[in-house]
mmCIF file of C-alpha atoms (C1' of nucleotides) in Angstrom:
data_model
loop_
_atom_site.group_PDB
_atom_site.id
_atom_site.type_symbol
_atom_site.label_atom_id
_atom_site.label_comp_id
_atom_site.label_asym_id
_atom_site.label_seq_id
_atom_site.Cartn_x
_atom_site.Cartn_y
_atom_site.Cartn_z
ATOM 1 C CA MET Y 405 -11.786 46.622 203.802
ATOM 2 C CA PRO Y 406 -11.471 44.437 200.926
ATOM 3 C CA GLU Y 407 -11.440 44.937 197.197
ATOM 4 C CA LEU Y 408 -10.511 42.270 194.820
ATOM 5 C CA PRO Y 409 -6.732 41.979 195.618
ATOM 6 C CA GLU Y 410 -7.539 41.684 199.306
ATOM 7 C CA VAL Y 411 -10.054 39.127 198.845
ATOM 8 C CA GLU Y 412 -7.685 37.079 196.635
ATOM 9 C CA THR Y 413 -5.022 37.411 199.193
ATOM 10 C CA VAL Y 414 -7.345 36.177 201.887
ATOM 11 C CA ILE Y 415 -8.424 33.186 199.752
ATOM 12 C CA ARG Y 416 -4.702 32.301 198.920
ATOM 13 C CA GLY Y 417 -3.982 32.405 202.700
ATOM 14 C CA LEU Y 418 -6.870 30.008 203.486
ATOM 15 C CA ARG Y 419 -6.200 27.293 200.911
ATOM 16 C CA PRO Y 420 -3.094 25.672 202.481
ATOM 17 C CA ARG Y 421 -5.114 25.161 205.791
ATOM 18 C CA LEU Y 422 -8.534 24.561 204.407
ATOM 19 C CA ASP Y 423 -8.402 22.522 201.186
ATOM 20 C CA GLY Y 424 -9.338 18.967 201.918
ATOM 21 C CA GLN Y 425 -10.262 19.651 205.570
ATOM 22 C CA ARG Y 426 -13.487 18.454 207.040
ATOM 23 C CA LEU Y 427 -15.412 21.102 209.098
ATOM 24 C CA VAL Y 428 -15.949 19.528 212.324
ATOM 25 C CA GLU Y 429 -17.669 22.332 214.201
ATOM 26 C CA VAL Y 430 -19.243 25.617 213.054
ATOM 27 C CA THR Y 431 -20.637 28.080 215.627
ATOM 28 C CA VAL Y 432 -22.888 31.058 214.597
ATOM 29 C CA ARG Y 433 -22.312 33.582 217.276
ATOM 30 C CA ARG Y 434 -24.409 36.430 215.595
ATOM 31 C CA ALA Y 435 -27.196 35.391 213.335
ATOM 32 C CA VAL Y 436 -27.516 38.569 211.313
ATOM 33 C CA LEU Y 437 -24.825 40.261 209.359
ATOM 34 C CA ARG Y 438 -25.676 42.329 206.292
ATOM 35 C CA LYS Y 439 -28.186 39.476 205.690
ATOM 36 C CA PRO Y 440 -29.404 36.891 208.073
ATOM 37 C CA VAL Y 441 -27.080 33.892 208.231
ATOM 38 C CA PRO Y 442 -28.886 31.206 206.431
ATOM 39 C CA GLU Y 443 -31.107 28.701 208.368
ATOM 40 C CA ASN Y 444 -29.190 25.548 209.596
ATOM 41 C CA PHE Y 445 -25.935 27.115 208.523
ATOM 42 C CA ALA Y 446 -23.950 25.272 210.937
ATOM 43 C CA ARG Y 447 -25.652 22.063 210.614
ATOM 44 C CA ARG Y 448 -25.472 22.017 206.931
ATOM 45 C CA LEU Y 449 -21.574 22.516 206.941
ATOM 46 C CA GLU Y 450 -20.541 20.412 209.900
ATOM 47 C CA GLY Y 451 -19.074 17.116 208.700
ATOM 48 C CA ARG Y 452 -18.542 18.369 205.302
ATOM 49 C CA ARG Y 453 -15.060 18.590 203.573
ATOM 50 C CA VAL Y 454 -13.780 21.622 201.787
ATOM 51 C CA ARG Y 455 -12.852 20.748 198.216
ATOM 52 C CA PHE Y 456 -11.464 24.061 197.018
ATOM 53 C CA ILE Y 457 -11.878 27.832 197.194
ATOM 54 C CA THR Y 458 -12.436 30.378 194.446
ATOM 55 C CA ARG Y 459 -13.119 34.012 194.030
ATOM 56 C CA ARG Y 460 -15.722 35.912 192.022
ATOM 57 C CA ALA Y 461 -15.441 39.685 192.196
ATOM 58 C CA LYS Y 462 -15.222 40.388 195.961
ATOM 59 C CA TYR Y 463 -16.832 37.159 196.981
ATOM 60 C CA GLY Y 464 -15.155 34.031 198.180
ATOM 61 C CA LEU Y 465 -16.689 30.716 197.209
ATOM 62 C CA VAL Y 466 -15.773 27.833 199.561
ATOM 63 C CA HIS Y 467 -16.807 24.716 197.380
ATOM 64 C CA MET Y 468 -17.686 21.792 199.825
ATOM 65 C CA ALA Y 469 -18.205 18.106 199.153
ATOM 66 C CA GLY Y 470 -21.780 17.283 198.075
ATOM 67 C CA GLY Y 471 -22.055 20.272 195.925
ATOM 68 C CA LEU Y 472 -22.720 22.968 198.517
ATOM 69 C CA VAL Y 473 -20.900 26.316 198.290
ATOM 70 C CA LEU Y 474 -20.304 28.646 201.100
ATOM 71 C CA LEU Y 475 -20.327 32.187 199.807
ATOM 72 C CA PHE Y 476 -18.697 35.065 201.687
ATOM 73 C CA HIS Y 477 -18.292 38.795 201.359
ATOM 74 C CA LEU Y 478 -16.149 40.752 203.720
ATOM 75 C CA GLY Y 479 -17.953 44.077 203.377
ATOM 76 C CA MET Y 480 -15.807 47.024 204.575
ATOM 77 C CA SER Y 481 -14.444 45.698 207.773
ATOM 78 C CA GLY Y 482 -14.611 41.947 207.565
ATOM 79 C CA ARG Y 483 -11.553 39.747 208.110
ATOM 80 C CA LEU Y 484 -10.930 35.994 208.417
ATOM 81 C CA ARG Y 485 -8.476 35.041 211.349
ATOM 82 C CA LEU Y 486 -6.974 31.660 211.211
ATOM 83 C CA VAL Y 487 -5.744 30.239 214.475
ATOM 84 C CA PRO Y 488 -3.615 27.093 214.110
ATOM 85 C CA ALA Y 489 -4.409 24.133 216.164
ATOM 86 C CA ASP Y 490 -1.374 24.492 218.477
ATOM 87 C CA LYS Y 491 -2.204 28.043 219.506
ATOM 88 C CA ALA Y 492 -4.882 29.048 221.914
ATOM 89 C CA PHE Y 493 -8.140 30.456 220.544
ATOM 90 C CA THR Y 494 -10.361 32.977 222.210
ATOM 91 C CA PRO Y 495 -13.263 34.354 220.403
ATOM 92 C CA GLU Y 496 -12.860 38.093 220.047
ATOM 93 C CA ARG Y 497 -15.364 40.912 219.786
ATOM 94 C CA HIS Y 498 -17.178 40.724 216.523
ATOM 95 C CA ASP Y 499 -16.183 37.181 215.768
ATOM 96 C CA HIS Y 500 -19.587 36.361 214.294
ATOM 97 C CA ILE Y 501 -18.906 32.731 212.882
ATOM 98 C CA VAL Y 502 -16.119 30.270 214.028
ATOM 99 C CA PHE Y 503 -15.172 27.220 211.918
ATOM 100 C CA VAL Y 504 -13.248 24.329 213.338
ATOM 101 C CA THR Y 505 -11.493 22.044 211.030
ATOM 102 C CA GLU Y 506 -10.535 18.352 211.587
ATOM 103 C CA GLN Y 507 -6.926 19.110 212.087
ATOM 104 C CA GLY Y 508 -7.999 21.678 214.881
ATOM 105 C CA ASP Y 509 -7.540 24.997 213.120
ATOM 106 C CA ARG Y 510 -10.087 27.643 214.019
ATOM 107 C CA LEU Y 511 -11.273 30.213 211.414
ATOM 108 C CA ALA Y 512 -13.069 33.212 212.738
ATOM 109 C CA PHE Y 513 -15.227 35.454 210.507
ATOM 110 C CA ASN Y 514 -14.805 38.868 212.197
ATOM 111 C CA ASP Y 515 -16.586 41.934 211.041
ATOM 112 C CA ALA Y 516 -17.265 45.000 213.398
ATOM 113 C CA ARG Y 517 -19.586 46.830 211.011
ATOM 114 C CA ARG Y 518 -21.453 43.660 209.645
ATOM 115 C CA PHE Y 519 -21.515 44.869 206.095
ATOM 116 C CA GLY Y 520 -20.293 41.434 205.138
ATOM 117 C CA LEU Y 521 -22.331 38.380 204.708
ATOM 118 C CA VAL Y 522 -22.401 34.586 204.223
ATOM 119 C CA ASP Y 523 -24.803 32.282 202.189
ATOM 120 C CA LEU Y 524 -25.148 28.746 201.107
ATOM 121 C CA VAL Y 525 -25.875 27.868 197.574
ATOM 122 C CA ASP Y 526 -25.952 24.696 195.470
ATOM 123 C CA GLU Y 527 -22.851 24.735 193.207
ATOM 124 C CA ASP Y 528 -25.235 24.500 190.104
ATOM 125 C CA ASP Y 529 -26.817 27.679 191.140
ATOM 126 C CA VAL Y 530 -23.785 29.765 191.818
ATOM 127 C CA ALA Y 531 -23.819 31.599 188.449
ATOM 128 C CA SER Y 532 -27.372 32.606 188.874
ATOM 129 C CA HIS Y 533 -27.231 33.573 192.630
ATOM 130 C CA PRO Y 534 -28.783 36.970 192.978
ATOM 131 C CA LEU Y 535 -25.413 38.510 194.299
ATOM 132 C CA LEU Y 536 -23.486 37.218 191.505
ATOM 133 C CA ALA Y 537 -25.687 37.045 188.431
ATOM 134 C CA GLY Y 538 -25.380 40.776 187.604
ATOM 135 C CA LEU Y 539 -21.649 41.093 187.999
ATOM 136 C CA GLY Y 540 -19.599 42.354 185.051
ATOM 137 C CA PRO Y 541 -16.506 40.340 183.868
ATOM 138 C CA GLU Y 542 -13.511 39.600 186.023
ATOM 139 C CA PRO Y 543 -10.930 42.422 185.387
ATOM 140 C CA LEU Y 544 -7.978 39.802 185.382
ATOM 141 C CA GLY Y 545 -9.833 37.508 182.951
ATOM 142 C CA ASN Y 546 -9.998 37.360 179.124
ATOM 143 C CA ALA Y 547 -13.360 39.044 178.789
ATOM 144 C CA PHE Y 548 -12.149 42.313 180.210
ATOM 145 C CA ASP Y 549 -10.359 44.627 177.744
ATOM 146 C CA GLY Y 550 -10.735 48.083 176.327
ATOM 147 C CA ALA Y 551 -13.562 47.156 173.969
ATOM 148 C CA HIS Y 552 -15.733 45.813 176.701
ATOM 149 C CA LEU Y 553 -15.056 48.758 178.876
ATOM 150 C CA GLY Y 554 -15.823 51.206 176.141
ATOM 151 C CA ALA Y 555 -19.053 49.509 175.381
ATOM 152 C CA ARG Y 556 -20.214 49.567 179.019
ATOM 153 C CA LEU Y 557 -19.108 53.270 179.516
ATOM 154 C CA LYS Y 558 -20.474 54.868 176.314
ATOM 155 C CA ASN Y 559 -23.963 55.422 177.628
ATOM 156 C CA ARG Y 560 -22.994 56.344 181.140
ATOM 157 C CA ARG Y 561 -23.143 59.992 182.028
ATOM 158 C CA THR Y 562 -21.862 59.428 185.457
ATOM 159 C CA PRO Y 563 -18.176 60.424 186.346
ATOM 160 C CA ILE Y 564 -15.834 57.647 185.219
ATOM 161 C CA LYS Y 565 -14.718 57.006 188.898
ATOM 162 C CA ALA Y 566 -18.288 56.177 189.775
ATOM 163 C CA ALA Y 567 -18.664 53.914 186.683
ATOM 164 C CA LEU Y 568 -15.560 51.922 187.765
ATOM 165 C CA LEU Y 569 -17.190 51.258 191.154
ATOM 166 C CA ASP Y 570 -20.230 49.781 189.281
ATOM 167 C CA GLN Y 571 -19.770 46.049 189.667
ATOM 168 C CA ARG Y 572 -21.792 45.478 186.686
ATOM 169 C CA VAL Y 573 -19.150 47.208 184.522
ATOM 170 C CA VAL Y 574 -16.203 45.464 186.003
ATOM 171 C CA ALA Y 575 -16.261 43.132 189.058
ATOM 172 C CA GLY Y 576 -13.988 43.639 192.055
ATOM 173 C CA LEU Y 577 -12.706 47.267 191.854
ATOM 174 C CA GLY Y 578 -13.336 49.301 194.876
ATOM 175 C CA ASN Y 579 -12.552 52.873 196.101
ATOM 176 C CA ILE Y 580 -8.809 52.553 196.274
ATOM 177 C CA TYR Y 581 -8.047 50.756 193.061
ATOM 178 C CA ALA Y 582 -10.571 52.791 191.027
ATOM 179 C CA SER Y 583 -8.565 56.025 191.952
ATOM 180 C CA GLU Y 584 -5.175 54.256 191.396
ATOM 181 C CA ALA Y 585 -6.218 52.791 188.002
ATOM 182 C CA LEU Y 586 -7.377 56.286 186.754
ATOM 183 C CA ALA Y 587 -4.080 57.815 188.073
ATOM 184 C CA CYS Y 588 -2.074 55.155 186.052
ATOM 185 C CA ALA Y 589 -4.197 55.742 182.973
ATOM 186 C CA GLY Y 590 -3.948 59.611 183.260
ATOM 187 C CA ILE Y 591 -7.692 60.083 183.362
ATOM 188 C CA SER Y 592 -9.415 62.388 185.664
ATOM 189 C CA PRO Y 593 -12.010 60.682 188.000
ATOM 190 C CA ARG Y 594 -14.335 63.616 187.106
ATOM 191 C CA ARG Y 595 -14.481 62.857 183.305
ATOM 192 C CA GLY Y 596 -17.880 61.578 182.110
ATOM 193 C CA ALA Y 597 -17.653 57.913 181.455
ATOM 194 C CA HIS Y 598 -19.026 58.338 177.981
ATOM 195 C CA ARG Y 599 -16.353 60.952 177.341
ATOM 196 C CA VAL Y 600 -13.476 58.614 177.679
ATOM 197 C CA ALA Y 601 -12.180 58.123 174.197
ATOM 198 C CA PRO Y 602 -11.780 54.664 172.837
ATOM 199 C CA ALA Y 603 -7.970 54.767 172.816
ATOM 200 C CA ARG Y 604 -8.045 55.742 176.480
ATOM 201 C CA THR Y 605 -10.489 53.000 177.296
ATOM 202 C CA ALA Y 606 -7.864 50.392 176.266
ATOM 203 C CA ARG Y 607 -5.286 52.192 178.431
ATOM 204 C CA LEU Y 608 -7.689 52.270 181.369
ATOM 205 C CA ALA Y 609 -8.471 48.669 181.057
ATOM 206 C CA GLU Y 610 -4.772 47.920 180.998
ATOM 207 C CA ALA Y 611 -4.245 50.099 184.072
ATOM 208 C CA VAL Y 612 -6.978 48.242 185.912
ATOM 209 C CA ARG Y 613 -5.282 44.907 185.225
ATOM 210 C CA GLN Y 614 -1.778 46.206 186.143
ATOM 211 C CA VAL Y 615 -2.956 47.830 189.429
ATOM 212 C CA LEU Y 616 -4.829 44.784 190.482
ATOM 213 C CA THR Y 617 -1.988 42.442 189.650
ATOM 214 C CA ARG Y 618 0.545 44.411 191.429
ATOM 215 C CA ALA Y 619 -1.668 44.828 194.537
ATOM 216 C CA ILE Y 620 -2.199 41.022 194.678
ATOM 217 C CA GLU Y 621 1.611 40.320 194.348
ATOM 218 C CA ALA Y 622 1.958 42.697 197.274
ATOM 219 C CA GLY Y 623 -0.636 40.854 199.457
ATOM 220 C CA GLY Y 624 -3.198 43.675 199.181
ATOM 221 C CA SER Y 625 -3.304 46.905 200.959
ATOM 222 C CA SER Y 626 -3.433 47.117 204.712
ATOM 223 C CA LEU Y 627 -4.786 50.540 205.958
ATOM 224 C CA ARG Y 628 -6.886 49.666 208.916
ATOM 225 C CA ASP Y 629 -8.652 46.435 208.424
ATOM 226 C CA HIS Y 630 -7.199 44.155 205.993
ATOM 227 C CA ILE Y 631 -4.859 41.492 207.234
ATOM 228 C CA GLN Y 632 -4.190 38.075 205.916
ATOM 229 C CA PRO Y 633 -5.690 34.988 207.565
ATOM 230 C CA ASP Y 634 -2.317 34.416 209.262
ATOM 231 C CA GLY Y 635 -2.053 38.026 210.479
ATOM 232 C CA ALA Y 636 0.438 39.179 207.856
ATOM 233 C CA LEU Y 637 -0.045 42.713 206.501
ATOM 234 C CA GLY Y 638 -0.383 43.633 202.797
ATOM 235 C CA TYR Y 639 1.943 46.262 201.555
ATOM 236 C CA PHE Y 640 0.570 47.665 198.400
ATOM 237 C CA GLN Y 641 -0.435 50.865 200.206
ATOM 238 C CA HIS Y 642 3.317 51.940 199.974
ATOM 239 C CA GLN Y 643 2.733 51.943 196.219
ATOM 240 C CA PHE Y 644 -0.291 54.214 196.095
ATOM 241 C CA ARG Y 645 0.211 56.970 193.437
ATOM 242 C CA VAL Y 646 -2.758 59.013 194.631
ATOM 243 C CA TYR Y 647 -4.992 57.266 197.367
ATOM 244 C CA GLY Y 648 -4.680 59.143 200.701
ATOM 245 C CA ARG Y 649 -2.014 61.525 199.349
ATOM 246 C CA ALA Y 650 -3.958 64.681 199.269
ATOM 247 C CA GLY Y 651 -1.498 67.672 199.382
ATOM 248 C CA ALA Y 652 1.411 65.426 198.408
ATOM 249 C CA PRO Y 653 3.288 65.962 195.069
ATOM 250 C CA CYS Y 654 2.153 63.937 192.202
ATOM 251 C CA LEU Y 655 4.623 61.086 191.370
ATOM 252 C CA THR Y 656 4.587 61.270 187.627
ATOM 253 C CA PRO Y 657 7.952 62.362 186.575
ATOM 254 C CA ALA Y 658 8.237 66.036 185.802
ATOM 255 C CA CYS Y 659 4.610 66.623 186.505
ATOM 256 C CA GLY Y 660 4.992 68.826 189.614
ATOM 257 C CA GLY Y 661 1.197 68.716 190.427
ATOM 258 C CA THR Y 662 -0.385 68.212 193.663
ATOM 259 C CA ILE Y 663 -2.764 65.478 194.558
ATOM 260 C CA VAL Y 664 -6.207 66.519 195.625
ATOM 261 C CA ARG Y 665 -9.187 64.915 197.322
ATOM 262 C CA ILE Y 666 -12.657 65.337 196.121
ATOM 263 C CA VAL Y 667 -15.886 63.664 196.966
ATOM 264 C CA GLN Y 668 -17.974 61.708 194.337
ATOM 265 C CA ALA Y 669 -21.009 59.901 195.017
ATOM 266 C CA GLY Y 670 -20.241 60.141 198.687
ATOM 267 C CA ARG Y 671 -16.787 58.578 198.417
ATOM 268 C CA ALA Y 672 -13.353 60.081 198.399
ATOM 269 C CA SER Y 673 -11.516 60.261 195.154
ATOM 270 C CA PHE Y 674 -7.902 61.281 194.821
ATOM 271 C CA TYR Y 675 -6.136 62.481 191.687
ATOM 272 C CA CYS Y 676 -3.646 64.807 190.130
ATOM 273 C CA PRO Y 677 -5.446 67.737 188.311
ATOM 274 C CA ALA Y 678 -2.205 68.380 186.335
ATOM 275 C CA CYS Y 679 -1.748 64.998 184.644
ATOM 276 C CA GLN Y 680 -5.072 63.562 184.859
ATOM 277 C CA ARG Y 681 -7.422 64.745 182.329
ATOM 278 C "C1'" DA I 858 -33.939 54.560 183.549
ATOM 279 C "C1'" DC I 859 -30.341 56.716 185.709
ATOM 280 C "C1'" DG I 860 -27.679 58.977 189.025
ATOM 281 C "C1'" DA I 861 -27.048 61.185 193.575
ATOM 282 C "C1'" DG I 862 -27.653 60.468 198.441
ATOM 283 C "C1'" DA I 863 -28.965 57.939 202.402
ATOM 284 C "C1'" DA I 864 -28.976 53.923 205.001
ATOM 285 C "C1'" DC I 865 -26.836 49.964 207.168
ATOM 286 C "C1'" DC I 866 -23.035 49.433 211.594
ATOM 287 C "C1'" DT I 867 -18.929 50.135 214.638
ATOM 288 C "C1'" DG I 868 -14.438 51.963 215.323
ATOM 289 C "C1'" DT I 869 -10.882 55.402 214.721
ATOM 290 C "C1'" DT I 870 -9.205 59.899 213.589
ATOM 291 C "C1'" DT I 871 -9.676 64.843 213.353
ATOM 292 C "C1'" DG I 872 -11.028 69.378 214.830
ATOM 293 C "C1'" DC I 873 -12.840 72.788 217.634
ATOM 294 C "C1'" DT G 191 -8.438 67.074 227.687
ATOM 295 C "C1'" DG G 192 -12.967 66.225 225.929
ATOM 296 C "C1'" DC G 193 -16.585 65.608 223.041
ATOM 297 C "C1'" DA G 194 -18.577 65.664 218.512
ATOM 298 C "C1'" DA G 195 -18.045 65.464 213.890
ATOM 299 C "C1'" DA G 196 -15.974 63.228 209.928
ATOM 300 C "C1'" DC G 197 -14.409 59.402 207.918
ATOM 301 C "C1'" DA G 198 -13.476 54.338 206.621
ATOM 302 C "C1'" DG G 199 -11.047 48.639 201.174
ATOM 303 C "C1'" DG G 200 -19.220 48.020 200.184
ATOM 304 C "C1'" DT G 201 -23.738 47.497 198.706
ATOM 305 C "C1'" DT G 202 -28.505 48.534 198.147
ATOM 306 C "C1'" DC G 203 -32.673 51.049 198.705
ATOM 307 C "C1'" DT G 204 -35.154 55.357 197.922
ATOM 308 C "C1'" DC G 205 -36.056 59.527 195.854
ATOM 309 C "C1'" DG G 206 -36.031 62.976 192.185
#
DNA sequence: ACGAGAACCTGTTTGC
DNA sequence: TGCAAACAGGTTCTCG
């Protein structure tokens, strides 16, 4: 499901209900997701207070009192469902972990495909965590611009679309927003990464920023899995220029092209052959 | 060393 | 209608 905007949206939905709350009960209903749930996961969290929640790439980081950090990733199908204290809670199929806060809210980590994961890490070790250490810069941060992108692309012979999905190049893009950013920048997903000229690298970096920023403003994209913790849907999917639009007309003014779907590195890419070169 | 493809899972949609 | 194949917002391992 989730790329950077969806994870950001989920975290923003959690904060009002979780910040400052003590976790009074944690239940692990399935012990193995993409990786095994850490030993003593529930015991290490129970009784501890949530200080604040941050995001790195597609990972959520729940900073707990005492310097412990709960790291989570939603994989393809993961969601977090927040059930307020005054509503009845029944565990659903694929609710793998359930958290209960001191004010009685229940938070279910639900993930049908189990590509998601959770881990516990000391806050001093977050940056060196194996899953986080190799990540490239945050696309919405200061370290990401055309110069950085150009430097990371110049030796890559893979298609630019595949390079954008490489989390070491830029952290947080996924299959939807890679296609969308290339459409905004007028670059074909098939172009070799090393053949994107410097001027266009800057334009691409700007397109990445813009697409992600707008998607966050829209609450992410709800296609099949993504919902906010309170059940609200994202609506950025209505602003897609190319994703899922094979056979439909290109939206670039006066272009007249037709969007096509191709497969690259096993993943669908969408683009307009007329205005993306 | 790099890149393509397979594998990991389950649920839903598509096509014969 | 029914069943099988294809496909899905991700990551990581293997193989050439």
